[in-house]
């Protein structure tokens, strides 16, 4: 028994030692990979629980499965989700000490409420002043909404505007006192204070006159700031611009209708044929008259009194000016929205005119048109470099990393290289669109580019006829990378590569990589070493190895039988005399010539 126990303990110790040796080897390999390629993940692994600790005792329950007293759970369908009560979340919420006005969506949402309050004042103050819609019976509803808008104005001044970050000397200022002083010195603060003038105290003397709230319309800066922030986050901002321009026209008609009702009430409702007769919905009828006047449709009754003539002349002049401004602004908005489409059409028309002048065949012209249409609809532009050339170098790098780094980092040739070298390489990638059945590269060509498939598929053709599909490469695949480092005039392509459908590829040219490697000698040595290894491991085509169609000077012979080799060896030990010795010498000569 003692011997069996000793052997069992020695076996356990031996197993444990072997496990430790294996773990040390794995860690050593990870450290080597980390030194070669800094992009690999950390070698720290989460501890693995032992089987004994993972299995609970009989009748026991894991502590983590028990909901604690402080946790709150809500049941939905067949699942249970941990959640905190909304009151606790509200209590734990901390308002930010500083707000970035350019990127903070919460600030844009707040500006929306400020603009809604501003629109309430701009649209309804003229209505309440001109039309008899504000009565003693409903005055408390109007005042309630008025002072709610004033509260929004006040919160905007005290809470939001004093926390806005600003740039000074190239630095983003987030100090609370500095932000408050910057707001107090700004023109925005003066207009915000002016729009909250407490003219409402005159209500006690002259009554509730809506014109006393006219300064509330001076908070127009919040409206224009909201437009800028909203257009920055919208994907199709031109739609909002069209809606906003239309709202300008509707508001001008709204104000004109209010003025017309005021003029009619001043002259006396129904006193002449020109004024409003007081029948039907007063606002709708006055708005109809304003539309006919501002758009100069005509068909209106002639004014009778001097007041009516002057009012109508001013209406005509204002209508012509306002309508022409609105038409011009709408043209600019639509023109800016379709600027890219206009550029695309002009480029395509110029290309078609050029091909017709030189009498290019129709098949080629159709392929050119197809390329234009597909490139425009897939990318929204004809050349991506034209868009990125306006950006600073750092921003171009950030965009290139987001678009291409995940693909390039998977290329075996570039693994272990300097990360900055890969970043420089990303900026040199060029996007090219290939049509169906277009040859990306042909067999026998000198390879000077590497290709990365962004979208679409390509087929590698080979076989005796050169038309058999050897493999189909999909998005994310890379081919032609060895050609970038091949010496001696370049590496020849060993197969035809054809686009199966529409394929969008990224191309890295050899000269661009050579310009980059000048600044990274260590990466250049590593790439040369990897390229030689990959070229050595690659299978050569049959015509390079010597196919059946290439006749040899001495055809290969079958291997010498073992018994015959033994006899030859025995003959050699005997001095090599006799016919067997001469035969052995002859075979050696033939073997030397064949080699």
Coordinates of C-alpha atoms in Angstrom, one line a residue:
X1 CA 0.0 0.0 0.0
X2 CA 2.8 2.4 0.8
X3 CA 4.4 1.7 -2.6
X4 CA 1.2 2.3 -4.4
X5 CA 0.6 5.6 -2.6
X6 CA 4.2 6.7 -3.4
X7 CA 3.7 5.9 -7.1
X8 CA 0.4 7.7 -7.1
X9 CA 1.9 10.8 -5.6
X10 CA 4.9 10.8 -7.9
X11 CA 2.5 10.4 -10.9
X12 CA 0.5 13.4 -9.7
X13 CA 3.7 15.5 -9.2
X14 CA 4.9 14.5 -12.6
X15 CA 1.6 15.5 -14.2
X16 CA 1.7 18.8 -12.4
X17 CA 5.3 19.5 -13.5
X18 CA 4.4 18.7 -17.1
X19 CA 1.4 21.1 -16.8
X20 CA 3.7 23.9 -15.5
X21 CA 6.2 23.3 -18.3
X22 CA 3.4 23.6 -20.8
X23 CA 2.1 26.8 -19.3
X24 CA 5.7 28.3 -19.3
X25 CA 6.1 27.4 -22.9
X26 CA 2.8 29.0 -23.8
X27 CA 3.6 32.2 -21.9
X28 CA 7.1 32.3 -23.6
X29 CA 5.4 32.1 -27.0
X30 CA 2.9 34.8 -26.2
X31 CA 5.7 37.1 -25.0
X32 CA 7.6 36.5 -28.3
X33 CA 4.5 37.3 -30.3
X34 CA 4.0 40.5 -28.2
X35 CA 7.5 41.6 -28.9
X36 CA 7.2 40.9 -32.6
X37 CA 3.6 42.3 -33.0
X38 CA 2.5 44.9 -30.5
X39 CA -1.0 44.7 -31.9
X40 CA -1.8 41.3 -30.3
X41 CA -4.0 41.3 -27.2
X42 CA -2.6 41.1 -23.7
X43 CA -1.4 37.8 -22.5
X44 CA -3.2 38.1 -19.2
X45 CA -5.9 35.6 -19.1
X46 CA -8.9 35.4 -16.7
X47 CA -8.4 32.7 -14.1
X48 CA -10.2 29.4 -14.8
X49 CA -12.1 28.0 -11.9
X50 CA -11.3 24.5 -10.8
X51 CA -13.9 21.8 -11.3
X52 CA -14.3 21.4 -7.5
X53 CA -15.1 25.1 -7.1
X54 CA -17.5 25.1 -10.0
X55 CA -19.7 22.4 -8.7
X56 CA -21.9 23.5 -5.8
X57 CA -22.5 21.3 -2.8
X58 CA -25.6 19.1 -2.7
X59 CA -28.6 21.1 -1.7
X60 CA -26.6 24.4 -1.8
X61 CA -27.2 27.3 -4.1
X62 CA -24.7 29.6 -5.6
X63 CA -24.5 33.0 -4.0
X64 CA -24.5 34.8 -7.3
X65 CA -27.8 33.3 -8.2
X66 CA -29.5 34.8 -5.1
X67 CA -30.8 38.3 -5.7
X68 CA -29.4 40.6 -3.0
X69 CA -31.6 42.9 -1.0
X70 CA -30.3 46.0 -2.8
X71 CA -30.9 44.7 -6.3
X72 CA -34.2 45.2 -8.1
X73 CA -35.5 42.9 -10.8
X74 CA -38.2 43.4 -13.3
X75 CA -39.9 40.5 -15.2
X76 CA -40.6 40.6 -18.9
X77 CA -42.1 37.6 -20.7
X78 CA -40.0 34.7 -19.6
X79 CA -36.9 36.6 -18.6
X80 CA -35.8 38.6 -15.5
X81 CA -33.7 41.7 -15.9
X82 CA -31.9 43.6 -13.2
X83 CA -32.8 47.3 -13.2
X84 CA -32.5 50.2 -10.8
X85 CA -35.6 52.2 -9.9
X86 CA -36.0 55.3 -12.0
X87 CA -36.1 57.4 -8.9
X88 CA -32.7 56.2 -7.8
X89 CA -31.3 56.8 -11.3
X90 CA -32.7 60.3 -11.2
X91 CA -31.2 61.0 -7.8
X92 CA -27.8 59.7 -8.8
X93 CA -27.7 61.7 -12.0
X94 CA -25.2 64.6 -12.0
X95 CA -25.6 67.5 -14.3
X96 CA -22.4 68.1 -16.3
X97 CA -20.2 70.9 -15.1
X98 CA -19.4 71.8 -18.7
X99 CA -21.2 71.2 -22.0
X100 CA -19.6 70.8 -25.4
X101 CA -22.0 72.8 -27.7
X102 CA -20.7 71.1 -30.8
X103 CA -21.2 67.4 -29.9
X104 CA -23.5 67.2 -26.9
X105 CA -26.9 65.9 -28.1
X106 CA -28.5 66.8 -24.8
X107 CA -27.7 70.4 -25.5
X108 CA -29.3 70.1 -29.0
X109 CA -32.4 68.7 -27.3
X110 CA -32.5 71.6 -24.9
X111 CA -32.2 74.0 -27.8
X112 CA -35.2 72.4 -29.4
X113 CA -37.3 73.3 -26.3
X114 CA -35.9 76.8 -26.4
X115 CA -36.8 77.2 -30.1
X116 CA -40.3 75.8 -29.4
X117 CA -40.8 78.5 -26.8
X118 CA -39.5 81.2 -29.2
X119 CA -41.8 80.0 -31.9
X120 CA -44.8 80.2 -29.5
X121 CA -44.0 83.9 -29.0
X122 CA -43.2 84.7 -32.7
X123 CA -46.3 83.0 -34.1
X124 CA -49.0 83.7 -31.5
X125 CA -48.1 87.2 -30.3
X126 CA -49.3 88.7 -33.6
X127 CA -52.4 86.5 -33.6
X128 CA -53.4 87.5 -30.1
X129 CA -52.8 91.2 -30.9
X130 CA -54.8 91.3 -34.2
X131 CA -57.5 88.6 -33.9
X132 CA -60.1 88.4 -31.1
X133 CA -58.9 85.0 -29.9
X134 CA -57.6 86.2 -26.5
X135 CA -60.7 86.7 -24.3
X136 CA -61.1 87.1 -20.5
X137 CA -62.5 83.6 -20.4
X138 CA -59.3 81.9 -21.6
X139 CA -56.7 84.5 -20.6
X140 CA -55.3 82.2 -17.8
X141 CA -54.4 79.5 -20.4
X142 CA -52.5 82.0 -22.5
X143 CA -50.6 83.4 -19.5
X144 CA -49.8 79.9 -18.3
X145 CA -48.0 79.0 -21.5
X146 CA -46.4 82.5 -21.7
X147 CA -44.8 82.1 -18.3
X148 CA -43.8 78.5 -19.0
X149 CA -41.9 79.9 -22.0
X150 CA -40.3 82.5 -19.8
X151 CA -39.2 79.8 -17.4
X152 CA -37.4 78.0 -20.3
X153 CA -35.7 81.3 -21.3
X154 CA -34.6 81.7 -17.7
X155 CA -33.2 78.2 -17.3
X156 CA -31.3 78.6 -20.6
X157 CA -29.6 81.6 -19.1
X158 CA -28.8 80.3 -15.6
X159 CA -28.0 76.7 -16.3
X160 CA -27.0 76.0 -19.9
X161 CA -25.4 79.1 -21.3
X162 CA -23.1 79.5 -18.3
X163 CA -21.8 76.0 -18.8
X164 CA -20.9 76.1 -22.5
X165 CA -17.3 75.3 -23.3
X166 CA -15.4 77.7 -25.6
X167 CA -12.0 77.9 -27.3
X168 CA -9.4 80.4 -26.3
X169 CA -5.9 80.4 -27.8
X170 CA -6.4 76.9 -29.1
X171 CA -7.4 75.5 -25.7
X172 CA -10.8 74.2 -24.8
X173 CA -11.8 76.1 -21.6
X174 CA -13.9 74.1 -19.1
X175 CA -13.4 76.2 -16.0
X176 CA -16.7 77.2 -14.5
X177 CA -15.8 80.8 -13.7
X178 CA -14.2 81.3 -17.1
X179 CA -17.3 80.0 -18.9
X180 CA -19.6 82.3 -16.9
X181 CA -17.4 85.3 -17.7
X182 CA -17.3 84.4 -21.4
X183 CA -21.1 84.3 -21.5
X184 CA -21.5 87.5 -19.6
X185 CA -19.2 89.3 -22.1
X186 CA -21.0 87.9 -25.2
X187 CA -23.6 89.5 -27.3
X188 CA -25.8 86.5 -26.6
X189 CA -26.1 87.5 -23.0
X190 CA -27.2 91.0 -23.8
X191 CA -29.9 89.8 -26.2
X192 CA -31.1 87.1 -23.6
X193 CA -31.5 89.8 -20.9
X194 CA -33.3 92.1 -23.3
X195 CA -35.8 89.5 -24.4
X196 CA -36.8 89.0 -20.7
X197 CA -37.6 92.6 -19.9
X198 CA -40.4 92.5 -17.3
X199 CA -42.9 94.6 -19.4
X200 CA -45.6 92.3 -18.0
X201 CA -46.0 94.7 -15.0
X202 CA -47.7 97.1 -17.4
X203 CA -50.6 94.6 -17.5
X204 CA -51.8 96.1 -14.2
X205 CA -52.2 99.5 -15.9
X206 CA -53.1 98.8 -19.6
X207 CA -54.4 95.3 -19.4
X208 CA -53.1 92.1 -20.9
X209 CA -51.7 93.4 -24.2
X210 CA -49.7 90.8 -26.1
X211 CA -47.5 93.5 -27.7
X212 CA -45.8 93.9 -24.4
X213 CA -44.3 90.4 -24.9
X214 CA -42.8 91.4 -28.2
X215 CA -39.2 91.4 -26.7
X216 CA -39.5 87.7 -26.3
X217 CA -39.0 87.4 -30.0
X218 CA -35.4 88.7 -29.7
X219 CA -34.1 85.3 -28.7
X220 CA -33.4 84.5 -32.4
X221 CA -29.8 83.5 -31.7
X222 CA -31.0 80.3 -30.1
X223 CA -33.0 79.5 -33.3
X224 CA -30.0 79.9 -35.6
X225 CA -27.7 77.9 -33.3
X226 CA -30.3 75.1 -33.2
X227 CA -30.3 75.1 -37.0
X228 CA -26.5 74.8 -37.2
X229 CA -26.4 72.0 -34.6
X230 CA -29.3 70.1 -36.1
X231 CA -27.8 70.2 -39.7
X232 CA -24.5 68.9 -38.3
X233 CA -26.1 65.7 -37.1
X234 CA -28.6 65.1 -39.9
X235 CA -27.7 62.8 -42.7
X236 CA -29.9 64.7 -45.2
X237 CA -29.7 68.2 -43.9
X238 CA -31.0 69.6 -47.2
X239 CA -34.5 68.3 -46.3
X240 CA -34.5 70.3 -43.2
X241 CA -33.3 73.4 -45.1
X242 CA -36.2 73.1 -47.5
X243 CA -38.7 72.8 -44.6
X244 CA -37.2 75.8 -42.9
X245 CA -37.3 77.9 -46.0
X246 CA -40.9 77.0 -46.5
X247 CA -41.6 78.0 -42.9
X248 CA -40.1 81.4 -43.6
X249 CA -42.6 81.9 -46.4
X250 CA -45.5 80.7 -44.3
X251 CA -44.5 83.0 -41.4
X252 CA -44.4 86.1 -43.7
X253 CA -47.9 85.2 -44.9
X254 CA -49.0 84.7 -41.3
X255 CA -47.8 88.2 -40.3
X256 CA -49.4 89.7 -43.3
X257 CA -52.8 88.1 -42.6
X258 CA -52.6 89.5 -39.0
X259 CA -51.8 93.0 -40.4
X260 CA -54.7 92.7 -42.8
X261 CA -57.2 91.9 -40.1
X262 CA -55.9 94.7 -38.0
X263 CA -56.3 97.1 -40.9
X264 CA -59.8 95.8 -41.5
X265 CA -60.7 96.3 -37.9
X266 CA -59.2 99.8 -38.0
X267 CA -61.3 100.7 -41.0
X268 CA -64.3 98.8 -39.8
X269 CA -65.2 95.2 -40.6
X270 CA -67.3 95.2 -43.8
X271 CA -67.1 99.0 -44.2
X272 CA -65.7 98.8 -47.7
X273 CA -65.3 96.1 -50.3
X274 CA -61.6 96.0 -49.7
X275 CA -61.6 95.1 -45.9
X276 CA -62.6 91.8 -44.3
X277 CA -66.3 91.5 -44.1
X278 CA -66.4 89.5 -40.8
X279 CA -67.9 86.3 -42.3
X280 CA -66.5 82.8 -41.9
X281 CA -63.2 81.9 -40.2
X282 CA -61.4 85.2 -39.8
X283 CA -57.9 83.8 -39.8
X284 CA -58.4 81.5 -42.8
X285 CA -60.0 84.2 -44.9
X286 CA -57.3 86.8 -44.0
X287 CA -54.6 84.2 -44.7
X288 CA -56.1 83.6 -48.2
X289 CA -56.0 87.4 -48.9
X290 CA -52.4 87.5 -47.7
X291 CA -51.4 84.7 -50.1
X292 CA -53.0 86.4 -53.1
X293 CA -51.3 89.7 -52.2
X294 CA -47.8 88.6 -51.4
X295 CA -47.6 86.2 -54.4
X296 CA -49.2 88.9 -56.5
X297 CA -51.9 86.6 -58.0
X298 CA -54.3 89.4 -58.4
X299 CA -58.1 89.4 -58.5
X300 CA -58.4 91.5 -55.3
X301 CA -60.9 94.4 -54.8
X302 CA -59.5 97.9 -55.3
X303 CA -58.7 99.9 -52.2
X304 CA -61.0 102.9 -51.6
X305 CA -59.5 105.1 -48.9
X306 CA -56.1 106.6 -48.6
X307 CA -55.2 104.2 -45.8
X308 CA -56.2 101.2 -47.8
X309 CA -54.2 102.4 -50.9
X310 CA -51.0 103.0 -48.8
X311 CA -51.4 99.6 -47.0
X312 CA -51.9 97.8 -50.3
X313 CA -48.9 99.5 -51.9
X314 CA -46.7 98.5 -49.0
X315 CA -48.1 95.0 -49.2
X316 CA -47.2 94.7 -52.9
X317 CA -43.7 96.0 -52.5
X318 CA -43.1 93.7 -49.5
X319 CA -44.6 90.8 -51.3
X320 CA -42.4 91.1 -54.3
X321 CA -39.3 91.5 -52.2
X322 CA -40.1 88.6 -49.8
X323 CA -41.2 86.3 -52.6
X324 CA -38.1 86.9 -54.7
X325 CA -35.9 86.3 -51.6
X326 CA -37.7 83.0 -50.8
X327 CA -37.4 81.8 -54.4
X328 CA -33.7 82.6 -54.5
X329 CA -33.1 80.9 -51.1
X330 CA -35.0 77.9 -52.2
X331 CA -33.0 77.7 -55.4
X332 CA -29.7 77.8 -53.4
X333 CA -31.0 75.1 -51.0
X334 CA -32.0 72.8 -53.9
X335 CA -28.8 73.6 -55.8
X336 CA -26.6 72.7 -52.8
X337 CA -28.6 69.5 -52.3
X338 CA -28.1 68.4 -55.9
X339 CA -24.6 69.7 -56.4
X340 CA -23.1 66.2 -56.4
X341 CA -25.6 64.9 -58.8
X342 CA -24.9 67.9 -61.1
X343 CA -21.2 67.2 -61.0
X344 CA -21.8 63.6 -61.8
X345 CA -23.9 64.4 -64.8
X346 CA -21.5 67.0 -66.1
X347 CA -18.6 64.5 -65.9
X348 CA -20.6 61.7 -67.6
X349 CA -21.7 64.1 -70.4
X350 CA -18.2 65.2 -71.0
X351 CA -16.9 61.6 -71.2
X352 CA -19.7 60.6 -73.6
X353 CA -19.0 63.6 -75.8
X354 CA -15.3 62.6 -75.9
X355 CA -16.0 59.0 -76.8
X356 CA -18.4 60.1 -79.6
X357 CA -15.8 62.4 -81.0
X358 CA -13.2 59.7 -81.3
X359 CA -15.9 57.1 -82.4
X360 CA -15.3 54.7 -79.5
X361 CA -17.2 51.4 -80.0
X362 CA -20.6 51.2 -78.4
X363 CA -19.6 48.2 -76.2
X364 CA -16.9 50.3 -74.6
X365 CA -19.1 53.3 -74.2
X366 CA -21.7 51.1 -72.5
X367 CA -19.1 49.8 -70.0
X368 CA -18.0 53.3 -69.3
X369 CA -21.6 54.4 -68.6
X370 CA -22.1 51.4 -66.4
X371 CA -19.0 52.3 -64.4
X372 CA -20.1 55.8 -63.9
X373 CA -23.6 54.8 -62.7
X374 CA -22.4 52.0 -60.3
X375 CA -19.6 54.1 -58.8
X376 CA -21.9 57.0 -58.2
X377 CA -24.7 54.9 -56.7
X378 CA -22.4 52.8 -54.5
X379 CA -20.1 55.5 -53.2
X380 CA -22.1 58.7 -53.7
X381 CA -19.0 60.2 -55.4
X382 CA -16.7 59.5 -58.3
X383 CA -13.3 59.9 -56.5
X384 CA -13.0 59.6 -52.7
X385 CA -9.6 61.4 -52.7
X386 CA -11.3 64.6 -53.8
X387 CA -13.4 64.6 -50.6
X388 CA -10.6 63.7 -48.3
X389 CA -8.0 66.1 -49.7
X390 CA -9.6 69.0 -47.9
X391 CA -9.2 67.4 -44.5
X392 CA -6.1 67.7 -42.3
X393 CA -3.6 64.8 -42.4
X394 CA -4.6 63.6 -39.0
X395 CA -8.3 63.4 -39.9
X396 CA -7.6 61.5 -43.1
X397 CA -5.6 59.0 -41.0
X398 CA -8.5 58.6 -38.6
X399 CA -10.9 57.9 -41.4
X400 CA -8.5 55.5 -43.1
X401 CA -8.0 53.6 -39.8
X402 CA -11.8 53.2 -39.3
X403 CA -12.3 52.1 -42.9
X404 CA -9.3 49.9 -43.7
X405 CA -7.3 49.0 -40.6
X406 CA -9.3 45.9 -39.8
X407 CA -8.6 44.5 -43.3
X408 CA -5.0 45.4 -43.6
X409 CA -4.0 44.2 -40.1
X410 CA -5.1 40.7 -41.1
X411 CA -2.6 40.5 -44.0
X412 CA 0.0 38.0 -43.0
X413 CA 2.7 40.0 -44.7
X414 CA 2.2 43.0 -42.5
X415 CA 1.8 41.3 -39.2
X416 CA 4.6 42.3 -36.8
X417 CA 5.4 45.5 -38.7
X418 CA 5.5 48.9 -37.1
X419 CA 2.0 50.2 -36.4
X420 CA 2.8 53.7 -37.7
X421 CA 4.1 52.2 -40.9
X422 CA 0.7 50.5 -41.4
X423 CA -1.0 53.8 -40.6
X424 CA 1.1 55.5 -43.3
X425 CA 0.2 52.7 -45.7
X426 CA -3.5 53.2 -45.1
X427 CA -3.4 56.7 -46.4
X428 CA -1.9 55.5 -49.7
X429 CA -4.7 53.0 -50.5
X430 CA -6.7 53.8 -53.6
X431 CA -10.2 52.7 -54.3
X432 CA -11.0 51.2 -57.7
X433 CA -14.3 49.8 -59.0
X434 CA -14.2 46.8 -61.4
X435 CA -17.2 45.8 -63.6
X436 CA -18.3 42.2 -64.1
X437 CA -15.8 40.1 -66.0
X438 CA -13.1 42.8 -65.8
X439 CA -9.6 41.5 -65.5
X440 CA -8.0 42.7 -62.2
X441 CA -4.7 41.2 -63.3
X442 CA -3.6 38.8 -66.0
X443 CA -1.2 35.8 -66.0
X444 CA 2.4 36.8 -66.9
X445 CA 2.0 40.5 -65.9
X446 CA 4.5 42.2 -63.7
X447 CA 2.8 42.6 -60.3
X448 CA 3.3 46.1 -58.9
X449 CA 0.1 46.3 -56.7
X450 CA -1.6 44.6 -53.8
X451 CA -5.4 44.2 -53.8
X452 CA -7.8 44.3 -50.9
X453 CA -11.4 43.4 -51.6
X454 CA -13.7 45.9 -50.0
X455 CA -17.0 44.7 -51.6
X456 CA -17.9 42.1 -54.2
X457 CA -16.1 38.9 -55.3
X458 CA -13.2 38.0 -57.6
X459 CA -12.3 34.7 -59.2
X460 CA -8.9 33.2 -59.7
X461 CA -8.8 31.4 -63.1
X462 CA -6.4 28.6 -64.1
X463 CA -6.2 25.2 -65.6
X464 CA -5.1 24.1 -69.0
X465 CA -7.4 26.5 -70.8
X466 CA -7.0 29.3 -68.2
X467 CA -10.7 29.5 -67.6
X468 CA -11.3 27.1 -64.7
X469 CA -12.2 28.8 -61.5
X470 CA -9.6 27.8 -58.9
X471 CA -10.9 29.8 -56.0
X472 CA -13.4 32.7 -55.3
X473 CA -12.2 35.5 -53.1
X474 CA -14.8 37.5 -51.1
X475 CA -14.8 40.8 -49.2
X476 CA -11.9 41.1 -46.8
X477 CA -9.6 38.9 -48.9
X478 CA -6.1 40.0 -50.0
X479 CA -4.1 38.9 -53.0
X480 CA -1.0 40.1 -54.8
X481 CA 0.8 41.1 -51.5
X482 CA 4.1 39.2 -52.5
X483 CA 4.4 41.4 -55.6
X484 CA 5.1 44.5 -53.4
X485 CA 8.5 43.1 -52.2
X486 CA 9.5 41.0 -55.2
X487 CA 12.9 42.0 -56.6
X488 CA 14.4 41.8 -60.0
X489 CA 11.8 43.8 -62.0
X490 CA 8.8 42.5 -60.1
X491 CA 7.0 39.2 -59.6
X492 CA 5.0 37.9 -62.5
X493 CA 1.3 37.0 -61.9
X494 CA 0.7 33.2 -62.0
X495 CA -3.0 33.3 -62.7
X496 CA -5.8 35.4 -64.1
X497 CA -8.0 37.3 -61.6
X498 CA -11.5 38.3 -62.9
X499 CA -14.2 40.3 -61.1
X500 CA -17.2 38.0 -60.7
X501 CA -19.7 41.0 -60.4
X502 CA -19.2 44.6 -59.4
X503 CA -16.1 44.6 -57.2
X504 CA -14.7 47.5 -55.2
X505 CA -11.0 47.0 -54.4
X506 CA -8.4 48.9 -52.5
X507 CA -5.0 49.1 -54.3
X508 CA -1.6 49.7 -52.7
X509 CA 1.1 50.3 -55.3
X510 CA 4.7 49.1 -55.0
X511 CA 6.2 52.6 -55.3
X512 CA 4.1 53.9 -52.4
X513 CA 5.2 51.1 -50.1
X514 CA 8.9 51.7 -51.0
X515 CA 8.5 55.4 -50.1
X516 CA 7.1 54.4 -46.8
X517 CA 9.7 51.7 -46.0
X518 CA 12.5 54.2 -46.3
X519 CA 11.5 55.5 -42.9
X520 CA 11.0 52.1 -41.3
X521 CA 14.2 50.0 -41.8
X522 CA 13.3 47.4 -39.2
X523 CA 9.9 46.8 -40.8
X524 CA 11.6 46.6 -44.2
X525 CA 13.9 43.8 -43.1
X526 CA 11.0 41.9 -41.6
X527 CA 9.0 42.3 -44.8
X528 CA 11.9 41.1 -46.9
X529 CA 12.3 38.0 -44.7
X530 CA 8.6 37.2 -44.8
X531 CA 8.4 37.7 -48.6
X532 CA 11.3 35.2 -49.2
X533 CA 9.6 32.7 -46.9
X534 CA 6.2 33.1 -48.6
X535 CA 7.8 32.8 -52.1
X536 CA 9.6 29.7 -51.0
X537 CA 6.4 28.1 -49.6
X538 CA 4.2 29.0 -52.6
X539 CA 3.6 26.3 -55.1
X540 CA 5.2 27.0 -58.5
X541 CA 3.1 26.6 -61.7
X542 CA 3.7 23.5 -63.8
X543 CA 5.5 25.4 -66.6
X544 CA 8.1 26.6 -64.1
X545 CA 8.6 23.1 -62.6
X546 CA 8.7 21.4 -66.0
X547 CA 5.5 20.0 -67.2
X548 CA 4.9 17.0 -69.4
X549 CA 5.2 19.1 -72.5
X550 CA 8.8 20.1 -71.7
X551 CA 11.1 17.2 -73.0
X552 CA 14.2 16.4 -70.9
X553 CA 17.6 15.6 -72.4
X554 CA 17.6 12.4 -70.5
X555 CA 14.2 11.1 -69.4
X556 CA 14.0 10.1 -65.7
X557 CA 14.5 6.4 -65.0
X558 CA 12.8 4.1 -62.5
X559 CA 14.5 3.5 -59.2
X560 CA 17.2 0.8 -59.1
X561 CA 15.8 -2.4 -57.4
X562 CA 17.2 -3.1 -53.9
X563 CA 18.5 -6.5 -54.9
X564 CA 20.4 -5.0 -57.8
X565 CA 21.8 -2.3 -55.6
X566 CA 23.1 -4.9 -53.2
X567 CA 24.7 -6.8 -56.0
X568 CA 26.4 -3.6 -57.2
X569 CA 27.6 -2.9 -53.7
X570 CA 29.1 -6.4 -53.5
X571 CA 30.7 -5.8 -56.9
X572 CA 32.3 -2.6 -55.6
X573 CA 33.8 -4.4 -52.6
X574 CA 35.3 -6.9 -55.0
X575 CA 37.1 -4.2 -56.9
X576 CA 34.6 -3.4 -59.6
X577 CA 35.9 -6.0 -62.1
X578 CA 33.7 -7.8 -64.6
X579 CA 30.6 -6.9 -66.5
X580 CA 28.7 -5.8 -63.3
X581 CA 31.5 -3.4 -62.4
X582 CA 31.3 -1.8 -65.9
X583 CA 27.5 -1.6 -65.6
X584 CA 27.8 0.1 -62.2
X585 CA 30.2 2.7 -63.7
X586 CA 27.9 3.3 -66.6
X587 CA 24.9 4.0 -64.3
X588 CA 27.0 6.5 -62.3
X589 CA 27.9 8.3 -65.5
X590 CA 24.2 8.5 -66.6
X591 CA 23.1 9.7 -63.2
X592 CA 25.7 12.5 -63.3
X593 CA 24.7 13.6 -66.8
X594 CA 21.0 13.6 -65.7
X595 CA 21.7 15.7 -62.7

